[in-house]
Every structure is written in C-alpha cells, then in structure tokens.
Amino acid sequence: MATVYLNGEYLPAEQAKVSVFDRGFLFGDGVYEVIPVYQGHCFELEGHLARLQRSLDGVRINNPLTDVEWSEMIQTLIDRNGGGDQAVYLQVTRGVAPRDHLFPANATPSVFVMSNPMQPIPDAFKAQGIKCITLPDIRWQRCDIKAITLLANSLLKQQAHEQGAQEALLVKDGHLTEGAASNAYIVKNGVIYTPEKNAEVLPGITRDVVLRLAEQAGIELHQQMITEAELHDADEIWISSSTREMLPVTLLDDHPVGNGQPGPVWQRLITLYQHLKQEQNLG
C-alpha cells in the first residue's frame, strides 16, 4: 500500500481524505509540481522547488513549507515507498473555506504529496520517435504558472490520443507555444530553437537542463518565436518533460519530420542527459 503525505501526516493512500470545501476541488485553486526520482534521489530538486515558489507567488498562496522542509518530507516519502525510480507529485491548494470566488482571509494551504513508480519510456519511442499532431492552443493566458486547472490540457491530450499520437504541439497566433504536457524544440541546420519563456510557456525544469547541456556542448541554441511553417519544415523536433525526459518527434500531422528518424542533435543531447543523471545519482 503506497504512502502519501497530507497536511503534515504520512498516511496509506486509501486513508487520505480531502474536504469537499477545499478550493482545489471547488475552483482548481492550486499549483503542483512533478519531480523525477532516479535510484531514490530527486533529479533537479532545487529547480522544481524554485518553480513551485514562482507558481505559488503567481497565484498568491503562501508557501507552507521551507525548501529544507520540502526536501526532507519528499525524501522521507520516497524512502517509505521503496526508493528506486519514482515520480513525485506535489500539490498545494489555497485550502478549505466556504465557496466564494474571493480569496478566504485565513485559509491554511492544503499540501498533498504522492510518489509512484516511474513509468518506463517505451524503447520504441527512443528508437523510432513519437507521433504528434498540431492543435490550436486553447489554454489560459498564464501557462507559466503550473496550475492544477488542467482541463484544457487534458482535452488536447485526449484529442491527440484519439488520433494515435503521443502528444499535441500547440499553435497560437501562428506560432508554436509548447506541447499539451511538454516543452518543444526544433532543429534546423544543426541549430536548436525553442520558444522563449513567457506567459504562454511553462518554464520547464527539463527544458532548463536541455539548454544548459546544449551550451556546455557548444551547440547553438536560440530562444525565440517559432512559426508553424518553421515547425513543419524542421529537420528535427523534440519534446521534453520531467517524466518523459527528451523524446524525438518523427511524425507530425502524418508527415515525416526530417528523414523520419531520431536526429543527430537529439541523439547527442539525450546522451549528455543520461550522463548528467548518472553524475547526480551514481557518482
């Protein structure tokens, strides 16, 4: 039976209960993080906690824990659930209060954290790439906040799934923003391009790692607007997320990307990414 953390207690998952008056339930009023764990150790925890703080600031919820308290609690939960490779999900809502659109004056934030075994990335996705479709970006105007209100993302992801695709790449006003649950990149003539950070794009922690590795490897990278035409003309397309790492897109809207195989720039970056994981957790 998995153990979860809820408002100061470690509990069997089946015993964890949340009030129906929690604003996360009534309004989707909260934020979340997903942290990958390899061999019992969090990957890029500092970056995830920093992004959590930015999201909390963005929705005006006080952080209920210090970074040290977060770190200790998350590690305890990982250990109680057997270590190994896990995905930690943490959620902070504004708390329990009578239903009212206005923020309650004295509500205590609700904190929920769970960890589950990391789902392995299918070998075929890495060897052959994945299929994506493009869809209009129908989400709200503050996608830089990692909010729990994910209905639009779920609708987009479901539409991609029903068309046999693993992800939807989102287009707004003629330019690429990101995936329904990922950041996105293209490669043209050996140069990496990714949309710049703004309110339309989640500041991905894995994205930060990709940018850092590209700089260290001397691979030219630009953060700038990518038009839909440039997306469809790319030599390579990738997506990245905390639990899927970096995946090559080899089929977009039923058309091959480049030569239809994972490209050399992706191959180089994913190798460096795996080396970094080993340095952080095995060294």
mmCIF file of C-alpha atoms in Angstrom:
data_model
loop_
_atom_site.group_PDB
_atom_site.id
_atom_site.type_symbol
_atom_site.label_atom_id
_atom_site.label_comp_id
_atom_site.label_asym_id
_atom_site.label_seq_id
_atom_site.Cartn_x
_atom_site.Cartn_y
_atom_site.Cartn_z
ATOM 1 C CA MET A 1 0.000 0.000 0.000
ATOM 2 C CA ALA A 2 1.537 3.314 -1.105
ATOM 3 C CA THR A 3 2.184 6.039 1.458
ATOM 4 C CA VAL A 4 1.181 9.646 0.774
ATOM 5 C CA TYR A 5 1.724 12.898 2.657
ATOM 6 C CA LEU A 6 -1.292 15.036 3.506
ATOM 7 C CA ASN A 7 -1.175 18.140 5.674
ATOM 8 C CA GLY A 8 1.608 17.013 7.995
ATOM 9 C CA GLU A 9 0.834 13.285 8.089
ATOM 10 C CA TYR A 10 2.188 10.240 6.272
ATOM 11 C CA LEU A 11 -0.801 8.008 5.517
ATOM 12 C CA PRO A 12 -1.732 4.925 3.497
ATOM 13 C CA ALA A 13 -3.130 6.301 0.248
ATOM 14 C CA GLU A 14 -6.549 4.753 0.907
ATOM 15 C CA GLN A 15 -6.859 6.710 4.157
ATOM 16 C CA ALA A 16 -6.046 10.149 2.761
ATOM 17 C CA LYS A 17 -9.149 12.378 2.633
ATOM 18 C CA VAL A 18 -9.654 15.954 1.460
ATOM 19 C CA SER A 19 -12.597 18.208 2.337
ATOM 20 C CA VAL A 20 -15.170 18.853 -0.375
ATOM 21 C CA PHE A 21 -14.759 22.519 0.559
ATOM 22 C CA ASP A 22 -11.091 22.555 -0.417
ATOM 23 C CA ARG A 23 -10.646 25.260 -3.040
ATOM 24 C CA GLY A 24 -8.595 22.876 -5.124
ATOM 25 C CA PHE A 25 -11.732 20.757 -5.505
ATOM 26 C CA LEU A 26 -14.160 23.645 -5.951
ATOM 27 C CA PHE A 27 -12.091 26.054 -8.060
ATOM 28 C CA GLY A 28 -8.932 24.262 -9.172
ATOM 29 C CA ASP A 29 -7.287 26.876 -6.947
ATOM 30 C CA GLY A 30 -3.789 25.491 -6.522
ATOM 31 C CA VAL A 31 -0.467 24.626 -8.094
ATOM 32 C CA TYR A 32 1.596 21.472 -8.481
ATOM 33 C CA GLU A 33 4.981 20.007 -9.345
ATOM 34 C CA VAL A 34 6.165 16.673 -10.729
ATOM 35 C CA ILE A 35 9.682 15.638 -9.733
ATOM 36 C CA PRO A 36 11.514 12.677 -11.272
ATOM 37 C CA VAL A 37 13.376 10.361 -8.903
ATOM 38 C CA TYR A 38 16.205 8.095 -10.017
ATOM 39 C CA GLN A 39 17.599 5.403 -7.716
ATOM 40 C CA GLY A 40 15.898 7.062 -4.757
ATOM 41 C CA HIS A 41 17.241 10.563 -5.439
ATOM 42 C CA CYS A 42 15.343 13.599 -6.751
ATOM 43 C CA PHE A 43 16.592 14.964 -10.062
ATOM 44 C CA GLU A 44 16.943 18.766 -10.210
ATOM 45 C CA LEU A 45 15.016 19.221 -6.949
ATOM 46 C CA GLU A 46 16.279 22.755 -6.420
ATOM 47 C CA GLY A 47 14.848 23.842 -9.768
ATOM 48 C CA HIS A 48 11.488 22.229 -9.056
ATOM 49 C CA LEU A 49 11.190 23.906 -5.648
ATOM 50 C CA ALA A 50 12.119 27.257 -7.179
ATOM 51 C CA ARG A 51 9.412 26.828 -9.821
ATOM 52 C CA LEU A 52 6.930 25.826 -7.121
ATOM 53 C CA GLN A 53 7.674 29.093 -5.341
ATOM 54 C CA ARG A 54 7.135 31.068 -8.559
ATOM 55 C CA SER A 55 3.800 29.334 -9.141
ATOM 56 C CA LEU A 56 2.685 29.987 -5.560
ATOM 57 C CA ASP A 57 3.681 33.627 -5.915
ATOM 58 C CA GLY A 58 1.773 33.795 -9.208
ATOM 59 C CA VAL A 59 -1.494 32.707 -7.568
ATOM 60 C CA ARG A 60 -0.807 34.436 -4.228
ATOM 61 C CA ILE A 61 -0.628 31.376 -1.978
ATOM 62 C CA ASN A 62 1.900 31.434 0.846
ATOM 63 C CA ASN A 63 4.410 28.602 0.657
ATOM 64 C CA PRO A 64 3.502 26.356 3.621
ATOM 65 C CA LEU A 65 6.997 24.806 3.888
ATOM 66 C CA THR A 66 10.613 25.875 3.598
ATOM 67 C CA ASP A 67 12.835 24.315 0.943
ATOM 68 C CA VAL A 68 14.524 22.256 3.660
ATOM 69 C CA GLU A 69 11.156 21.002 4.918
ATOM 70 C CA TRP A 70 10.041 20.164 1.395
ATOM 71 C CA SER A 71 13.279 18.295 0.717
ATOM 72 C CA GLU A 72 13.125 16.276 3.947
ATOM 73 C CA MET A 73 9.458 15.398 3.534
ATOM 74 C CA ILE A 74 9.839 14.375 -0.120
ATOM 75 C CA GLN A 75 12.858 12.196 0.657
ATOM 76 C CA THR A 76 11.006 10.541 3.540
ATOM 77 C CA LEU A 77 8.102 9.753 1.221
ATOM 78 C CA ILE A 78 10.421 8.347 -1.443
ATOM 79 C CA ASP A 79 12.084 6.100 1.137
ATOM 80 C CA ARG A 80 8.752 4.922 2.574
ATOM 81 C CA ASN A 81 7.649 3.968 -0.928
ATOM 82 C CA GLY A 82 10.701 1.842 -1.612
ATOM 83 C CA GLY A 83 13.140 4.172 -3.353
ATOM 84 C CA GLY A 84 14.182 3.314 -6.901
ATOM 85 C CA ASP A 85 12.794 5.280 -9.836
ATOM 86 C CA GLN A 86 9.676 7.249 -8.925
ATOM 87 C CA ALA A 87 7.632 10.260 -9.941
ATOM 88 C CA VAL A 88 6.739 12.586 -7.069
ATOM 89 C CA TYR A 89 3.588 14.659 -7.450
ATOM 90 C CA LEU A 90 3.035 17.512 -5.017
ATOM 91 C CA GLN A 91 0.070 19.840 -4.852
ATOM 92 C CA VAL A 92 -0.647 22.956 -2.818
ATOM 93 C CA THR A 93 -4.142 24.455 -2.791
ATOM 94 C CA ARG A 94 -5.393 27.608 -1.105
ATOM 95 C CA GLY A 95 -7.125 25.424 1.471
ATOM 96 C CA VAL A 96 -10.573 24.800 2.909
ATOM 97 C CA ALA A 97 -13.106 27.639 3.011
ATOM 98 C CA PRO A 98 -16.771 28.360 2.244
ATOM 99 C CA ARG A 99 -17.286 28.565 -1.503
ATOM 100 C CA ASP A 100 -16.686 32.135 -2.664
ATOM 101 C CA HIS A 101 -14.756 33.448 -5.644
ATOM 102 C CA LEU A 102 -12.894 35.868 -3.370
ATOM 103 C CA PHE A 103 -9.814 34.542 -1.599
ATOM 104 C CA PRO A 104 -10.542 33.497 2.002
ATOM 105 C CA ALA A 105 -8.765 35.628 4.571
ATOM 106 C CA ASN A 106 -7.437 32.911 6.873
ATOM 107 C CA ALA A 107 -7.397 29.621 4.991
ATOM 108 C CA THR A 108 -4.469 27.270 5.611
ATOM 109 C CA PRO A 109 -2.953 25.859 2.397
ATOM 110 C CA SER A 110 -3.559 22.154 1.811
ATOM 111 C CA VAL A 111 -0.467 20.088 0.947
ATOM 112 C CA PHE A 112 -0.700 16.709 -0.759
ATOM 113 C CA VAL A 113 2.274 14.679 -1.998
ATOM 114 C CA MET A 114 2.391 11.210 -3.522
ATOM 115 C CA SER A 115 5.058 9.158 -5.252
ATOM 116 C CA ASN A 116 4.521 6.362 -7.730
ATOM 117 C CA PRO A 117 6.868 4.086 -9.637
ATOM 118 C CA MET A 118 8.249 5.858 -12.705
ATOM 119 C CA GLN A 119 6.658 4.519 -15.840
ATOM 120 C CA PRO A 120 9.460 3.424 -18.176
ATOM 121 C CA ILE A 121 9.748 5.207 -21.501
ATOM 122 C CA PRO A 122 8.988 2.658 -24.240
ATOM 123 C CA ASP A 123 12.143 1.697 -26.122
ATOM 124 C CA ALA A 124 10.274 2.253 -29.394
ATOM 125 C CA PHE A 125 9.766 5.929 -28.546
ATOM 126 C CA LYS A 126 13.522 6.437 -28.257
ATOM 127 C CA ALA A 127 14.460 4.222 -31.199
ATOM 128 C CA GLN A 128 11.748 5.304 -33.634
ATOM 129 C CA GLY A 129 10.401 8.560 -32.213
ATOM 130 C CA ILE A 130 6.804 9.518 -31.468
ATOM 131 C CA LYS A 131 3.851 10.870 -33.394
ATOM 132 C CA CYS A 132 2.457 14.337 -32.687
ATOM 133 C CA ILE A 133 -0.341 16.451 -34.074
ATOM 134 C CA THR A 134 -0.729 20.218 -34.058
ATOM 135 C CA LEU A 135 -3.757 21.742 -32.342
ATOM 136 C CA PRO A 136 -4.862 25.287 -31.508
ATOM 137 C CA ASP A 137 -3.666 26.385 -28.071
ATOM 138 C CA ILE A 138 -6.925 26.843 -26.162
ATOM 139 C CA ARG A 139 -5.401 27.245 -22.689
ATOM 140 C CA TRP A 140 -5.498 30.268 -20.388
ATOM 141 C CA GLN A 141 -3.105 33.216 -20.545
ATOM 142 C CA ARG A 142 -0.812 32.280 -17.630
ATOM 143 C CA CYS A 143 0.697 28.989 -18.746
ATOM 144 C CA ASP A 144 3.916 29.950 -16.928
ATOM 145 C CA ILE A 145 2.082 29.051 -13.686
ATOM 146 C CA LYS A 146 1.971 25.312 -13.054
ATOM 147 C CA ALA A 147 -1.666 25.368 -12.014
ATOM 148 C CA ILE A 148 -3.796 22.305 -11.243
ATOM 149 C CA THR A 149 -6.524 23.592 -13.591
ATOM 150 C CA LEU A 150 -5.574 21.279 -16.469
ATOM 151 C CA LEU A 151 -8.896 20.675 -18.230
ATOM 152 C CA ALA A 152 -7.770 22.321 -21.477
ATOM 153 C CA ASN A 153 -4.528 20.322 -21.445
ATOM 154 C CA SER A 154 -6.495 17.123 -20.845
ATOM 155 C CA LEU A 155 -8.840 17.843 -23.759
ATOM 156 C CA LEU A 156 -5.880 18.471 -26.058
ATOM 157 C CA LYS A 157 -4.029 15.392 -24.861
ATOM 158 C CA GLN A 158 -7.153 13.247 -25.316
ATOM 159 C CA GLN A 159 -7.638 14.543 -28.858
ATOM 160 C CA ALA A 160 -4.046 13.596 -29.685
ATOM 161 C CA HIS A 161 -4.539 10.141 -28.169
ATOM 162 C CA GLU A 162 -7.693 9.559 -30.208
ATOM 163 C CA GLN A 163 -5.687 10.312 -33.356
ATOM 164 C CA GLY A 164 -2.975 7.820 -32.432
ATOM 165 C CA ALA A 165 -0.484 10.484 -31.334
ATOM 166 C CA GLN A 166 1.571 10.691 -28.153
ATOM 167 C CA GLU A 167 1.426 14.484 -27.831
ATOM 168 C CA ALA A 168 -0.242 17.605 -29.199
ATOM 169 C CA LEU A 169 2.009 20.507 -30.219
ATOM 170 C CA LEU A 170 0.097 23.724 -29.637
ATOM 171 C CA VAL A 171 -0.119 26.647 -32.020
ATOM 172 C CA LYS A 172 -1.275 30.138 -31.075
ATOM 173 C CA ASP A 173 -1.476 33.093 -33.478
ATOM 174 C CA GLY A 174 0.612 31.171 -35.998
ATOM 175 C CA HIS A 175 3.473 30.178 -33.699
ATOM 176 C CA LEU A 176 4.431 27.193 -31.581
ATOM 177 C CA THR A 177 3.981 27.514 -27.826
ATOM 178 C CA GLU A 178 4.634 24.039 -26.350
ATOM 179 C CA GLY A 179 3.103 20.597 -26.014
ATOM 180 C CA ALA A 180 -0.042 19.812 -24.061
ATOM 181 C CA ALA A 181 2.211 18.344 -21.351
ATOM 182 C CA SER A 182 5.724 19.190 -22.521
ATOM 183 C CA ASN A 183 8.115 21.813 -23.809
ATOM 184 C CA ALA A 184 9.000 21.735 -27.503
ATOM 185 C CA TYR A 185 12.102 22.264 -29.670
ATOM 186 C CA ILE A 186 13.024 22.185 -33.327
ATOM 187 C CA VAL A 187 16.386 21.790 -35.053
ATOM 188 C CA LYS A 188 17.233 23.395 -38.380
ATOM 189 C CA ASN A 189 20.674 23.103 -39.958
ATOM 190 C CA GLY A 190 22.136 21.867 -36.670
ATOM 191 C CA VAL A 191 20.775 24.805 -34.625
ATOM 192 C CA ILE A 192 18.268 24.269 -31.805
ATOM 193 C CA TYR A 193 15.297 26.609 -31.464
ATOM 194 C CA THR A 194 12.783 26.664 -28.618
ATOM 195 C CA PRO A 195 10.068 29.189 -27.726
ATOM 196 C CA GLU A 196 11.288 31.788 -25.268
ATOM 197 C CA LYS A 197 9.944 31.865 -21.724
ATOM 198 C CA ASN A 198 6.836 33.979 -21.418
ATOM 199 C CA ALA A 199 3.285 33.669 -20.110
ATOM 200 C CA GLU A 200 2.443 31.195 -22.919
ATOM 201 C CA VAL A 201 5.132 28.680 -21.953
ATOM 202 C CA LEU A 202 5.757 26.694 -18.788
ATOM 203 C CA PRO A 203 9.348 27.239 -17.587
ATOM 204 C CA GLY A 204 10.252 23.565 -17.749
ATOM 205 C CA ILE A 205 12.966 22.237 -15.444
ATOM 206 C CA THR A 206 13.941 19.618 -18.021
ATOM 207 C CA ARG A 207 13.968 22.446 -20.566
ATOM 208 C CA ASP A 208 16.488 24.281 -18.384
ATOM 209 C CA VAL A 209 18.644 21.145 -18.333
ATOM 210 C CA VAL A 210 18.476 20.848 -22.135
ATOM 211 C CA LEU A 211 19.545 24.478 -22.550
ATOM 212 C CA ARG A 212 22.396 24.022 -20.096
ATOM 213 C CA LEU A 213 23.655 20.855 -21.782
ATOM 214 C CA ALA A 214 23.472 22.439 -25.226
ATOM 215 C CA GLU A 215 25.557 25.380 -24.031
ATOM 216 C CA GLN A 216 28.132 23.094 -22.420
ATOM 217 C CA ALA A 217 28.360 21.058 -25.626
ATOM 218 C CA GLY A 218 28.774 24.144 -27.793
ATOM 219 C CA ILE A 219 25.560 23.514 -29.720
ATOM 220 C CA GLU A 220 23.984 26.726 -30.985
ATOM 221 C CA LEU A 221 20.577 27.351 -29.430
ATOM 222 C CA HIS A 222 18.120 30.219 -29.771
ATOM 223 C CA GLN A 223 15.106 31.004 -27.607
ATOM 224 C CA GLN A 224 12.688 32.714 -29.967
ATOM 225 C CA MET A 225 9.330 32.532 -31.698
ATOM 226 C CA ILE A 226 8.886 29.503 -33.957
ATOM 227 C CA THR A 227 6.285 29.856 -36.691
ATOM 228 C CA GLU A 228 4.006 26.997 -37.654
ATOM 229 C CA ALA A 229 5.725 26.927 -41.043
ATOM 230 C CA GLU A 230 9.127 26.576 -39.377
ATOM 231 C CA LEU A 231 7.783 23.781 -37.205
ATOM 232 C CA HIS A 232 6.652 21.801 -40.241
ATOM 233 C CA ASP A 233 9.957 22.476 -42.057
ATOM 234 C CA ALA A 234 12.193 21.374 -39.157
ATOM 235 C CA ASP A 235 14.970 18.822 -39.526
ATOM 236 C CA GLU A 236 14.250 17.556 -36.009
ATOM 237 C CA ILE A 237 11.508 18.100 -33.416
ATOM 238 C CA TRP A 238 11.680 17.071 -29.754
ATOM 239 C CA ILE A 239 9.594 17.374 -26.644
ATOM 240 C CA SER A 240 10.754 17.279 -23.036
ATOM 241 C CA SER A 241 9.143 16.810 -19.641
ATOM 242 C CA SER A 242 10.149 15.634 -16.187
ATOM 243 C CA THR A 243 8.883 12.083 -16.588
ATOM 244 C CA ARG A 244 9.486 11.613 -20.337
ATOM 245 C CA GLU A 245 12.915 13.275 -20.402
ATOM 246 C CA MET A 246 13.546 14.100 -24.094
ATOM 247 C CA LEU A 247 11.652 12.375 -26.885
ATOM 248 C CA PRO A 248 12.151 12.808 -30.641
ATOM 249 C CA VAL A 249 9.124 13.542 -32.796
ATOM 250 C CA THR A 250 9.428 11.743 -36.116
ATOM 251 C CA LEU A 251 5.863 12.098 -37.419
ATOM 252 C CA LEU A 252 3.937 15.384 -37.284
ATOM 253 C CA ASP A 253 0.424 15.620 -38.664
ATOM 254 C CA ASP A 254 1.085 12.345 -40.509
ATOM 255 C CA HIS A 255 4.169 13.767 -42.269
ATOM 256 C CA PRO A 256 7.737 12.594 -41.513
ATOM 257 C CA VAL A 257 9.971 15.017 -39.630
ATOM 258 C CA GLY A 258 13.301 15.257 -41.458
ATOM 259 C CA ASN A 259 14.198 11.757 -42.613
ATOM 260 C CA GLY A 260 11.624 10.213 -40.278
ATOM 261 C CA GLN A 261 14.218 9.021 -37.765
ATOM 262 C CA PRO A 262 15.507 10.478 -34.464
ATOM 263 C CA GLY A 263 18.048 13.106 -35.443
ATOM 264 C CA PRO A 264 21.736 13.507 -34.567
ATOM 265 C CA VAL A 265 21.341 16.606 -32.396
ATOM 266 C CA TRP A 266 18.739 14.831 -30.271
ATOM 267 C CA GLN A 267 20.998 11.777 -30.089
ATOM 268 C CA ARG A 268 23.824 13.905 -28.747
ATOM 269 C CA LEU A 269 21.685 15.747 -26.180
ATOM 270 C CA ILE A 270 19.941 12.642 -24.849
ATOM 271 C CA THR A 271 23.347 11.020 -24.312
ATOM 272 C CA LEU A 272 24.507 14.050 -22.327
ATOM 273 C CA TYR A 273 21.229 13.991 -20.370
ATOM 274 C CA GLN A 274 21.776 10.373 -19.331
ATOM 275 C CA HIS A 275 25.341 11.178 -18.281
ATOM 276 C CA LEU A 276 24.049 14.026 -16.111
ATOM 277 C CA LYS A 277 21.577 11.696 -14.393
ATOM 278 C CA GLN A 278 24.409 9.325 -13.580
ATOM 279 C CA GLU A 279 26.608 12.124 -12.248
ATOM 280 C CA GLN A 280 23.851 13.359 -9.930
ATOM 281 C CA ASN A 281 22.754 9.992 -8.637
ATOM 282 C CA LEU A 282 25.505 7.425 -9.155
ATOM 283 C CA GLY A 283 28.708 9.424 -8.784
#
